[in-house]
Coordinates of C-alpha atoms (C1' of nucleotides) in Angstrom, one line a residue:
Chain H
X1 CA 33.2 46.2 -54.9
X2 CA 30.8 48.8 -56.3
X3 CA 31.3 52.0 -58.4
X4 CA 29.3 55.2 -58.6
X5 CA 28.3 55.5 -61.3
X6 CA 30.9 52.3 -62.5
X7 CA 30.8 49.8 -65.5
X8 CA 27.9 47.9 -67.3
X9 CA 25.2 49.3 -69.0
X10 CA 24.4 51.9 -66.6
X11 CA 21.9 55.0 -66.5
X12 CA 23.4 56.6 -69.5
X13 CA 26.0 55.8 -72.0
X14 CA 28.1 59.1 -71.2
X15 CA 30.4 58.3 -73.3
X16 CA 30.3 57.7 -77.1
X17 CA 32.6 58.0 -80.1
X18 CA 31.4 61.1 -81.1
X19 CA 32.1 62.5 -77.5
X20 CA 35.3 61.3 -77.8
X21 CA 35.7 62.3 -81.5
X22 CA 34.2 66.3 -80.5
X23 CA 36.3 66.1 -77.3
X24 CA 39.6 65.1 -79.9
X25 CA 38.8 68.2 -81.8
X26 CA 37.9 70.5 -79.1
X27 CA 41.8 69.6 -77.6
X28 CA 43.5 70.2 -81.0
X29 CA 42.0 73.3 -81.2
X30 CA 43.3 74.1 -78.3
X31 CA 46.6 73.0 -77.5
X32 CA 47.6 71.8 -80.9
X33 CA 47.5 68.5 -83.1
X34 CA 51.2 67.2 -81.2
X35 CA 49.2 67.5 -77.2
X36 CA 46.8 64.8 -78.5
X37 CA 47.5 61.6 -76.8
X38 CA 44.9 59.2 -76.1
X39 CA 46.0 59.7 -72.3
X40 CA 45.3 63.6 -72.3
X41 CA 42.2 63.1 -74.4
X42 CA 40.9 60.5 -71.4
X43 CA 41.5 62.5 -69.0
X44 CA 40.2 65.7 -70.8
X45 CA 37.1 63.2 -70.6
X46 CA 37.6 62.3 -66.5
X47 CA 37.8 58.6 -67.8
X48 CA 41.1 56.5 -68.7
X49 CA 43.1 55.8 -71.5
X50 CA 41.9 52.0 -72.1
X51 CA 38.2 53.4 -72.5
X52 CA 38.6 54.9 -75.3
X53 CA 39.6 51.9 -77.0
X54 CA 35.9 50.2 -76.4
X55 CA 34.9 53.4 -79.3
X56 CA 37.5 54.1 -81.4
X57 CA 40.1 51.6 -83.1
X58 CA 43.2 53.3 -82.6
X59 CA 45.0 56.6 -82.3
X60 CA 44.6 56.8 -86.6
X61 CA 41.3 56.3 -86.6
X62 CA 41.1 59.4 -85.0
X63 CA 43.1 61.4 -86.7
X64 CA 41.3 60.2 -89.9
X65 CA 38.0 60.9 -88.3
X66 CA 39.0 64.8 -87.0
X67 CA 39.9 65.5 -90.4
X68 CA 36.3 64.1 -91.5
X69 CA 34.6 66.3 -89.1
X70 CA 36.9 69.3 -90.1
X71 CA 35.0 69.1 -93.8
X72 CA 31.6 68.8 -92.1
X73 CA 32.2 72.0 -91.4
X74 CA 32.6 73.3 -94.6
X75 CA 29.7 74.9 -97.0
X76 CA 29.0 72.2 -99.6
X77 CA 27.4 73.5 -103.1
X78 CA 23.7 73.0 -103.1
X79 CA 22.2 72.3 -106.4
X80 CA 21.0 75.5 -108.5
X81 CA 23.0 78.9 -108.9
X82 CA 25.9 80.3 -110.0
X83 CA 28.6 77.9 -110.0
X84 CA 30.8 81.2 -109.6
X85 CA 28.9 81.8 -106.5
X86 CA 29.0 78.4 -105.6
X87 CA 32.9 77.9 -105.8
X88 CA 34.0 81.4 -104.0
X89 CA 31.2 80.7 -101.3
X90 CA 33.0 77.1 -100.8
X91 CA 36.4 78.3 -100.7
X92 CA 36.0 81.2 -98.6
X93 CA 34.4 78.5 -96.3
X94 CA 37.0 76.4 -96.4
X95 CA 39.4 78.5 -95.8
X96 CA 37.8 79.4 -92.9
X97 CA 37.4 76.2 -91.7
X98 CA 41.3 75.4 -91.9
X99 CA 41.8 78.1 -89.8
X100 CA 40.1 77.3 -87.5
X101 CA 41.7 73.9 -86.9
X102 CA 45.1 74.8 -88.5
X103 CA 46.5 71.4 -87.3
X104 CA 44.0 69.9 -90.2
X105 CA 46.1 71.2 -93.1
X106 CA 49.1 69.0 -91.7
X107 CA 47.4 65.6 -91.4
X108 CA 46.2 65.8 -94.6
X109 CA 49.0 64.9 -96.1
X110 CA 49.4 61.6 -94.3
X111 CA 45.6 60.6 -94.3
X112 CA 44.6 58.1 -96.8
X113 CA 41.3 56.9 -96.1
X114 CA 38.9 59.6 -96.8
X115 CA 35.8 59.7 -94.6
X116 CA 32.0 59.9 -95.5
X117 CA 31.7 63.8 -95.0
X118 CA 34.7 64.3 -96.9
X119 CA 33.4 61.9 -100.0
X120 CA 29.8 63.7 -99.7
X121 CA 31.7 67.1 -99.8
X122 CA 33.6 66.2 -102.7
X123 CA 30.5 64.5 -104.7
X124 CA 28.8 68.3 -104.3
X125 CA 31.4 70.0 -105.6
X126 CA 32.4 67.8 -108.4
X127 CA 28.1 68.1 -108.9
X128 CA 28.4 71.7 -109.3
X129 CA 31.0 72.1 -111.7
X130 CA 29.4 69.1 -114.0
X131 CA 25.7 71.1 -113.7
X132 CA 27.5 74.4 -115.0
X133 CA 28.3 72.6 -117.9
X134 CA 32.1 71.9 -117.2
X135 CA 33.2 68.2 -119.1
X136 CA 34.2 65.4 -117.1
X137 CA 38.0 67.1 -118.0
X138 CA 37.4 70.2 -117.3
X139 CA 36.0 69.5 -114.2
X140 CA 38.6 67.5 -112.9
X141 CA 41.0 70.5 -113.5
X142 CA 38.9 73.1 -112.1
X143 CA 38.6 71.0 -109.3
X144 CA 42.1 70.5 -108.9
X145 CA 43.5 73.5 -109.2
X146 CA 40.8 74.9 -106.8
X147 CA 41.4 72.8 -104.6
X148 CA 45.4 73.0 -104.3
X149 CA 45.0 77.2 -104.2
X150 CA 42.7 76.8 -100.7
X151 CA 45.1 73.8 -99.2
X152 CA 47.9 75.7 -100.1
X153 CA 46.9 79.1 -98.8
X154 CA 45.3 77.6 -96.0
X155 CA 49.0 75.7 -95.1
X156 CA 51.1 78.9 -95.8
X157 CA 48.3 81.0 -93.6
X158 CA 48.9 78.1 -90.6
X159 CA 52.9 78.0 -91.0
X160 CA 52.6 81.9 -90.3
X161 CA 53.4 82.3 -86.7
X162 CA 50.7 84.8 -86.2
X163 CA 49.8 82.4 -83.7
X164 CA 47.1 84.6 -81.4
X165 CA 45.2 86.9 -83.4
X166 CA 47.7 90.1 -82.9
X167 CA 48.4 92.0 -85.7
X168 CA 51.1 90.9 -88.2
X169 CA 53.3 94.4 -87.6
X170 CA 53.9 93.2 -84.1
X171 CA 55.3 89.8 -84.7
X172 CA 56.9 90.7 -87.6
X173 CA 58.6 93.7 -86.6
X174 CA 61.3 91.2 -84.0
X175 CA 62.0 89.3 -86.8
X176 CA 62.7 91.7 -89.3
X177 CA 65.4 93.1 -86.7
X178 CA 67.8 89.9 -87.7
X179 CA 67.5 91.1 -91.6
X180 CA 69.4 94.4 -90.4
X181 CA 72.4 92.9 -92.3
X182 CA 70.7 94.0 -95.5
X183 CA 71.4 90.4 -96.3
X184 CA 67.4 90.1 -97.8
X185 CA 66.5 93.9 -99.0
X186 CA 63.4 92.0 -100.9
X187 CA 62.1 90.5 -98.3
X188 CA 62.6 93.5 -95.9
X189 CA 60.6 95.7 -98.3
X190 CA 57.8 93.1 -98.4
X191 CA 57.7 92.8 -95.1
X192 CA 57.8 96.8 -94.0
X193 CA 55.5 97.6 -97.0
X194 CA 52.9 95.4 -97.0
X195 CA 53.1 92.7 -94.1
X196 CA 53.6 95.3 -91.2
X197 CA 51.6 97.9 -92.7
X198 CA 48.9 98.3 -90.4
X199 CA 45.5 96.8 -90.3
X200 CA 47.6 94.3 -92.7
X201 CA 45.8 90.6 -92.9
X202 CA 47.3 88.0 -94.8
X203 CA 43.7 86.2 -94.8
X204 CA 42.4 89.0 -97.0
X205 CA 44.7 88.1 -100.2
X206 CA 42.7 84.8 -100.2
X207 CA 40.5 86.4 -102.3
X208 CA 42.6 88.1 -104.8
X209 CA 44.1 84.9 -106.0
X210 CA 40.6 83.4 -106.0
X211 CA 39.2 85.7 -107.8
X212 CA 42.0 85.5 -110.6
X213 CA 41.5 82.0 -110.7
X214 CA 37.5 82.0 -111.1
X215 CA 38.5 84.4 -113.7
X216 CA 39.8 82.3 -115.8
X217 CA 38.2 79.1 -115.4
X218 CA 35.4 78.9 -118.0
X219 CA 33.2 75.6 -119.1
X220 CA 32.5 74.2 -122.3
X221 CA 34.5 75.2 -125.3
X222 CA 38.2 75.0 -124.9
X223 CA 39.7 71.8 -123.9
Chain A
X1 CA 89.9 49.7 -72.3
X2 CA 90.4 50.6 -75.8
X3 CA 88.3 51.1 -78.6
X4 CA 88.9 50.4 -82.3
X5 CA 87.9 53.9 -83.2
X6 CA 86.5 54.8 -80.2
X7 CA 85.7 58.1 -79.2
X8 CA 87.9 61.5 -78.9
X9 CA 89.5 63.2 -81.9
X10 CA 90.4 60.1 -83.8
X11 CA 91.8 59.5 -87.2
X12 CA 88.5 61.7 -88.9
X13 CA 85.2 62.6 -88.0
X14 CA 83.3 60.2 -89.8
X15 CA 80.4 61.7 -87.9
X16 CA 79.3 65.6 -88.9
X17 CA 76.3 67.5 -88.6
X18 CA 76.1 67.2 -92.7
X19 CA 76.1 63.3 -92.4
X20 CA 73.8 63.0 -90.2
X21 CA 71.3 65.4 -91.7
X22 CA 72.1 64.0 -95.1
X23 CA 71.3 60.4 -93.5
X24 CA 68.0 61.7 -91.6
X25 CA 66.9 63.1 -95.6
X26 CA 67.5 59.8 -96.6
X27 CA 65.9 57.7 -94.4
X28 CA 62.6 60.1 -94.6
X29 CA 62.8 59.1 -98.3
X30 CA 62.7 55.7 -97.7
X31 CA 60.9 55.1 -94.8
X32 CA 58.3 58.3 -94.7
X33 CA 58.7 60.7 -92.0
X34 CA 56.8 58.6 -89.1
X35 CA 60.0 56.2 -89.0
X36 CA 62.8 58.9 -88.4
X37 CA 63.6 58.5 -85.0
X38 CA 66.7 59.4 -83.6
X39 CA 67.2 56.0 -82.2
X40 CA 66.9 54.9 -86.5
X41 CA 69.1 57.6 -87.1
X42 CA 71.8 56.7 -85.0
X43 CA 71.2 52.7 -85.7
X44 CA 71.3 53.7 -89.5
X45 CA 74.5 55.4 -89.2
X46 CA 76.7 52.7 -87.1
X47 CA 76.0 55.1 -83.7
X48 CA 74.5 55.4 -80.7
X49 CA 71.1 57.6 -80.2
X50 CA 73.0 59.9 -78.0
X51 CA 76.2 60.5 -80.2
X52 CA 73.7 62.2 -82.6
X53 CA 73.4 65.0 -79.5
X54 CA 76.5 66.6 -80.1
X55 CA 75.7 67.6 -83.9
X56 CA 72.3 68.4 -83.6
X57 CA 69.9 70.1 -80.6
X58 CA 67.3 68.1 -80.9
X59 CA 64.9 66.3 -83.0
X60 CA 63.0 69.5 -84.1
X61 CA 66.2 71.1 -85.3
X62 CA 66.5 68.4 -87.6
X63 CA 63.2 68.4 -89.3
X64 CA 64.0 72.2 -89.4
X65 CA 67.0 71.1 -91.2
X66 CA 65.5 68.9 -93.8
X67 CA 62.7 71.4 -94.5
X68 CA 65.8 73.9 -95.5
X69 CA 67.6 71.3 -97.4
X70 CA 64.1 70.3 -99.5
X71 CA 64.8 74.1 -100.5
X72 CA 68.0 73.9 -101.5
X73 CA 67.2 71.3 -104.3
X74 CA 65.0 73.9 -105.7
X75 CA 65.3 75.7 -108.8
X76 CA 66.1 79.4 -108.0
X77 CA 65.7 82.3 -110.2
X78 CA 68.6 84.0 -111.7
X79 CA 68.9 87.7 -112.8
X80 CA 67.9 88.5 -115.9
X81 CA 65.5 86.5 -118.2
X82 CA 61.2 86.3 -118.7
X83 CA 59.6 86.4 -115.4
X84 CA 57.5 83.8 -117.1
X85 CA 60.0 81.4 -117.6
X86 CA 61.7 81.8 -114.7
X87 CA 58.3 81.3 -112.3
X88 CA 57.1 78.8 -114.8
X89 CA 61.1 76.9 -114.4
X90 CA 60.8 77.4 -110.0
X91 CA 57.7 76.1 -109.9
X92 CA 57.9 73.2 -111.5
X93 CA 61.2 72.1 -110.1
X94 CA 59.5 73.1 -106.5
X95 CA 56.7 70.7 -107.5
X96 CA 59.2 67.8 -108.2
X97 CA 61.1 68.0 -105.6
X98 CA 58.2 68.0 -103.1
X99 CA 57.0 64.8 -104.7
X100 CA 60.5 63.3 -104.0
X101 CA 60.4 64.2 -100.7
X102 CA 56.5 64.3 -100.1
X103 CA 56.7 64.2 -96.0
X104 CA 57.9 68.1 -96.3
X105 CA 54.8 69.0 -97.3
X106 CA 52.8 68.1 -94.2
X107 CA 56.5 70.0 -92.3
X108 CA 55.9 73.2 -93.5
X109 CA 52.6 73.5 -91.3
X110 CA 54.7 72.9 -88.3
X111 CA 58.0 74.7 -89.3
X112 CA 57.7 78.1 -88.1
X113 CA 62.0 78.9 -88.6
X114 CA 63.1 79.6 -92.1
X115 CA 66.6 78.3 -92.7
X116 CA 69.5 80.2 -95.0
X117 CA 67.9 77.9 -97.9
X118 CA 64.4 79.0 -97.8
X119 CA 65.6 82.4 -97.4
X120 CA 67.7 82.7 -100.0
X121 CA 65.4 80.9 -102.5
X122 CA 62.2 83.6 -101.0
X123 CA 64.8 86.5 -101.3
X124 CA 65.5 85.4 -105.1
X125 CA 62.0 84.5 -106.0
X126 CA 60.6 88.6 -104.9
X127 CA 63.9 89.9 -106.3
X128 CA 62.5 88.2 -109.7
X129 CA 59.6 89.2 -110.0
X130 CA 60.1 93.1 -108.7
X131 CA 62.9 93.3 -111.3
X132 CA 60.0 92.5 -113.6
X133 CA 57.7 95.3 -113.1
X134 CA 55.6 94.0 -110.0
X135 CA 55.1 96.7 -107.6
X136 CA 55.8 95.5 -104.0
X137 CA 51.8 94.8 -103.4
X138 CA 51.8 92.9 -106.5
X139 CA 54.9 91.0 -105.7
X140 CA 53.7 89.9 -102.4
X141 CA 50.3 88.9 -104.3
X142 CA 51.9 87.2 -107.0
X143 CA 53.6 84.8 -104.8
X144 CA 51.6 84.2 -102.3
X145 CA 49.3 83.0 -105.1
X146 CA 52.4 81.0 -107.2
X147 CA 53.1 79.0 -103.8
X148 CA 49.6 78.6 -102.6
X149 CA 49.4 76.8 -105.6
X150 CA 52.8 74.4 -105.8
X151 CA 52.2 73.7 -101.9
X152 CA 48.0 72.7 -102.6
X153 CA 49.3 70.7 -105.4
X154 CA 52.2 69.3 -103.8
X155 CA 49.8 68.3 -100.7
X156 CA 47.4 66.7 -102.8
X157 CA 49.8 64.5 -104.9
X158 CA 51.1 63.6 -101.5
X159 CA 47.4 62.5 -100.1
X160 CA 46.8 60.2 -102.9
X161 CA 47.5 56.6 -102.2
X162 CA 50.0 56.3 -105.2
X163 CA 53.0 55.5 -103.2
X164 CA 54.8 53.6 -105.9
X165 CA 55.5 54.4 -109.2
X166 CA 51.8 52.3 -110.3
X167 CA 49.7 53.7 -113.1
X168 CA 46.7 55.4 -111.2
X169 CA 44.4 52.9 -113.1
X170 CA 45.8 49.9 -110.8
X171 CA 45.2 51.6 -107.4
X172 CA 42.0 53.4 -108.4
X173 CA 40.4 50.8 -109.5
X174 CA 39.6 48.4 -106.2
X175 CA 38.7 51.6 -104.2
X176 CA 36.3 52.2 -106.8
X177 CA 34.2 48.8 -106.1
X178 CA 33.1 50.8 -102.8
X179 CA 31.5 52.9 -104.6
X180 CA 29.4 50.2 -106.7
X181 CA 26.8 51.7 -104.6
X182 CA 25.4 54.4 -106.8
X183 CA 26.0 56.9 -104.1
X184 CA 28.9 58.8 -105.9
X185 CA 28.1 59.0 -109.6
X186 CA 30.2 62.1 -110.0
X187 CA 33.2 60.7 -108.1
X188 CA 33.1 57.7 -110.2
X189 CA 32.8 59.5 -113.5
X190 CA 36.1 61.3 -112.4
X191 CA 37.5 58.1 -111.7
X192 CA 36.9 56.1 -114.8
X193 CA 37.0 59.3 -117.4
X194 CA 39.9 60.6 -116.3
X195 CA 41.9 59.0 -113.4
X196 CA 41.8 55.4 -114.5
X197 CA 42.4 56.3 -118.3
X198 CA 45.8 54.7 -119.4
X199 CA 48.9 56.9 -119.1
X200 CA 46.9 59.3 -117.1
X201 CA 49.4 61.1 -114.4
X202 CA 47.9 63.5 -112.1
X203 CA 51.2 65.4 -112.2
X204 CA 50.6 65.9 -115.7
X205 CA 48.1 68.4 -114.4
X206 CA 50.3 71.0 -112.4
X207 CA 50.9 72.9 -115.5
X208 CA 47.6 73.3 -116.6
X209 CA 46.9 75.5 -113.2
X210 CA 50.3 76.8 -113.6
X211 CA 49.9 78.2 -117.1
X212 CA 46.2 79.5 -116.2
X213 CA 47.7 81.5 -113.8
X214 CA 50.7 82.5 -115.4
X215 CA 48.7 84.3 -118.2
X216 CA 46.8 86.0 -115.5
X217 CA 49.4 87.7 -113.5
X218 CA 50.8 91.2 -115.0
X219 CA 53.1 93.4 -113.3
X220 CA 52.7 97.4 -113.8
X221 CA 49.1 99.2 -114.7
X222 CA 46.8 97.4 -112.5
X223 CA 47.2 97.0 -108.5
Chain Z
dG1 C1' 102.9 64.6 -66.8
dG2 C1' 98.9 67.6 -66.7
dT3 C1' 95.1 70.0 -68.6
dG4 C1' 91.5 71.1 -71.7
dA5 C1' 88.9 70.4 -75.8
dT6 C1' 86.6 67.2 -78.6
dT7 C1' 83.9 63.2 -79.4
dA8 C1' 81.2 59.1 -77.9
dC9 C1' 77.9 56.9 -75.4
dG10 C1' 75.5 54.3 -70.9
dT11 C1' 71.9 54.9 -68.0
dA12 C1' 67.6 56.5 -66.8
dC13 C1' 63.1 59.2 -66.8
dG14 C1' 58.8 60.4 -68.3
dC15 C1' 56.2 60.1 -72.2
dT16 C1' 53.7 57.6 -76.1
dG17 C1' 50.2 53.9 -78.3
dT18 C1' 48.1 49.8 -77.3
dA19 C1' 47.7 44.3 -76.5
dC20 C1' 45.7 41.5 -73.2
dG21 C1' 42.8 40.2 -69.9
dA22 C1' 40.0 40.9 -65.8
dG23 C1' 35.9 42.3 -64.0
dA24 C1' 31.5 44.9 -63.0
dA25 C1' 26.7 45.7 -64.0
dG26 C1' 22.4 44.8 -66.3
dG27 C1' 19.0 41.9 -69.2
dG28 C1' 17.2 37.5 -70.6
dT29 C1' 16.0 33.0 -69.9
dA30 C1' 15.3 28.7 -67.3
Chain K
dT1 C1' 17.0 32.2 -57.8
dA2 C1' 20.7 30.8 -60.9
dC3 C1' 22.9 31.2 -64.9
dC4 C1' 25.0 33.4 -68.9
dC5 C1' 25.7 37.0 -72.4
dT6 C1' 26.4 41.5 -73.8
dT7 C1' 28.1 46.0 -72.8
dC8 C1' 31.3 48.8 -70.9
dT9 C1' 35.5 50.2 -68.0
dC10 C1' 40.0 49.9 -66.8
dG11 C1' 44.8 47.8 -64.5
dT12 C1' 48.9 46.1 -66.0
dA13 C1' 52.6 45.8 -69.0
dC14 C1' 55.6 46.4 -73.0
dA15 C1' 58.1 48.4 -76.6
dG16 C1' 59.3 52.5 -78.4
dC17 C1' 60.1 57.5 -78.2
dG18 C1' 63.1 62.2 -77.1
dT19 C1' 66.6 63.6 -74.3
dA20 C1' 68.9 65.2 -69.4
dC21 C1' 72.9 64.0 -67.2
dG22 C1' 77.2 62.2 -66.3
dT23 C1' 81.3 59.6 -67.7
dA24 C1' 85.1 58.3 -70.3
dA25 C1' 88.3 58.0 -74.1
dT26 C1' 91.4 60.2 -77.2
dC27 C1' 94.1 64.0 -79.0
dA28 C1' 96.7 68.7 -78.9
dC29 C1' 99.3 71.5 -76.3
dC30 C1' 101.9 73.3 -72.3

DNA sequence: GGTGATTACGTACGCTGTACGAGAAGGGTA
DNA sequence: TACCCTTCTCGTACAGCGTACGTAATCACC
């Protein structure tokens, strides 16, 4: 029996793991993290479920490997500058990038083995900060503490159920009907005064708190 | 046929929507997240899968469940008192308590119902710091700042591969060797400056960020 | 005795990841 | 031409998952 276009080293490959990887994130983009099985993602890719085993090792691998293409996305620092510049330019990027591919916040809490992009990204930045005369200490904090503002912000930006890109005021308003009991005045007055207000975007505080936080980072003298 | 304690309203319950939550916490603790199943749960507790069905929905209402419970094992700010204290107190119980349970971090992404628990621990948070001074825009600033930061943090404590209680220097040190290479030299300065020093605990490192922002937030004059 | 509420669970369905092995097509060598 | 080896595809099967649906046991009360 014969196939069109069947098995063996035919015309052209067709199918690769970084068709297969791009395909993965182009899915979790678009129907979320949890509709990724290795069934929809073969036939997303008109092939079956056992082919994607010949590129990829397992369902993990995958997972681990999205989240290494998620940080290729992300400006790294080049060499010269501002390390001001630099740091802002990076997080604004990244956060960004996490919104775009919200699902990416999630796994990284469960992914160990950080990928080649990720390592390279990291190297840059830590490059940066030791260039601008931060110590090994210092860096290590700044880094950190970076770091945990943009994951953070980017995970409380993706558990917002702004899910389409509607204004705040007109998910918010339903929701805010259930606080009629005067049960949460706080939270009502946040949410009325600030969250519904409109033209209101969360992603705008981003750089408020970043800002503060460049602020007072500082290299060299204090410990 | 009979049963021993079979079903209707025998002697007591011994099954309740409490247990069984309290149980699913548990085994999340133990096991991580991945191995809560309900067919575990109900094995774990003496039951069958489907007994669980008449306490709970379904499976999502329970990870809503143990998101809300996380929150009720944080610290929550009482009238009265430094706003300092009281932010600086929240956040690092917050911070502890997402390290004891670190599979809630990667939840909240997910989550998008707030139970009684995380309401009551928001509503008490804003209350704070408006009784402080912070204007409403400020308010919602502040914290969205405070809790990007325990959440980042949180998340990155629960990325890193110390899943005992090890010293940092015993796990850092073999995934180091990979990077005999060369290709890292800032990554590996990190690594044996800081991270493999003796007695060095990332956590340690939470309330240099905290503090750094602490002393930059003010309520009143400036918006 | 009958009835209804409460609690427990057996069975079954469609989904998941993936181990295992069969096979098809082409290139290389004899 | 005949053979094999590598490359690639995929059928089948299995254990596990969440849970819809229906059944049955026990009690309280009439």
């Amino acid at each position: 029996m014969m196939k069109d276009s069947g098995a063996g080293g035919r015309d052209r490959p067709a199918l690769s793991r970084e068709k297969v990887l791009q395909k993965a994130l182009e899915l979790a983009d678009k129907d979320g993290i949890a509709a990724l099985s290795i069934r929809s993602l073969a036939q997303s890719m008109g092939t079956k479920p056992m082919t994607l085993y010949y590129y990829v090792a397992n369902k993990d691998q995958i997972l681990d490997s999205l989240v290494d293409l998620v940080f290729t996305e992300i400006d790294t620092p080049e060499p010269g500058g501002d390390w001001k510049e630099q740091m802002r330019r990076r997080a604004h990027s990244a956060r960004e990038v996490l919104r775009r591919h919200p699902w990416a916040v999630g796994l990284l809490e469960s992914r160990k083995a950080p990928g080649p992009a990720t390592l390279k990204h990291h190297e840059a930045t830590l490059g940066a900060l030791r260039a601008a005369g931060f110590t090994v200490q210092q860096t290590a904090r700044a880094y950190s503490l970076l770091d945990s503002y943009i994951y953070g912000f980017a995970l409380q930006e993706a558990a917002l159920p702004t899910a389409g890109n509607k204004p705040m005021a007109e998910v918010a308003g339903p929701i805010m009907e259930q606080f009629a009991t005067g049960e949460y005045p706080y939270m009502v007055e946040i949410a009325t005064q600030v969250v519904m207000q409109p033209g209101y975007d969360y992603g705008n505080e981003f750089a408020y708190g970043l800002e503060l936080i460049l602020d007072a980072l500082e290299p060299a003298p204090a410990g």
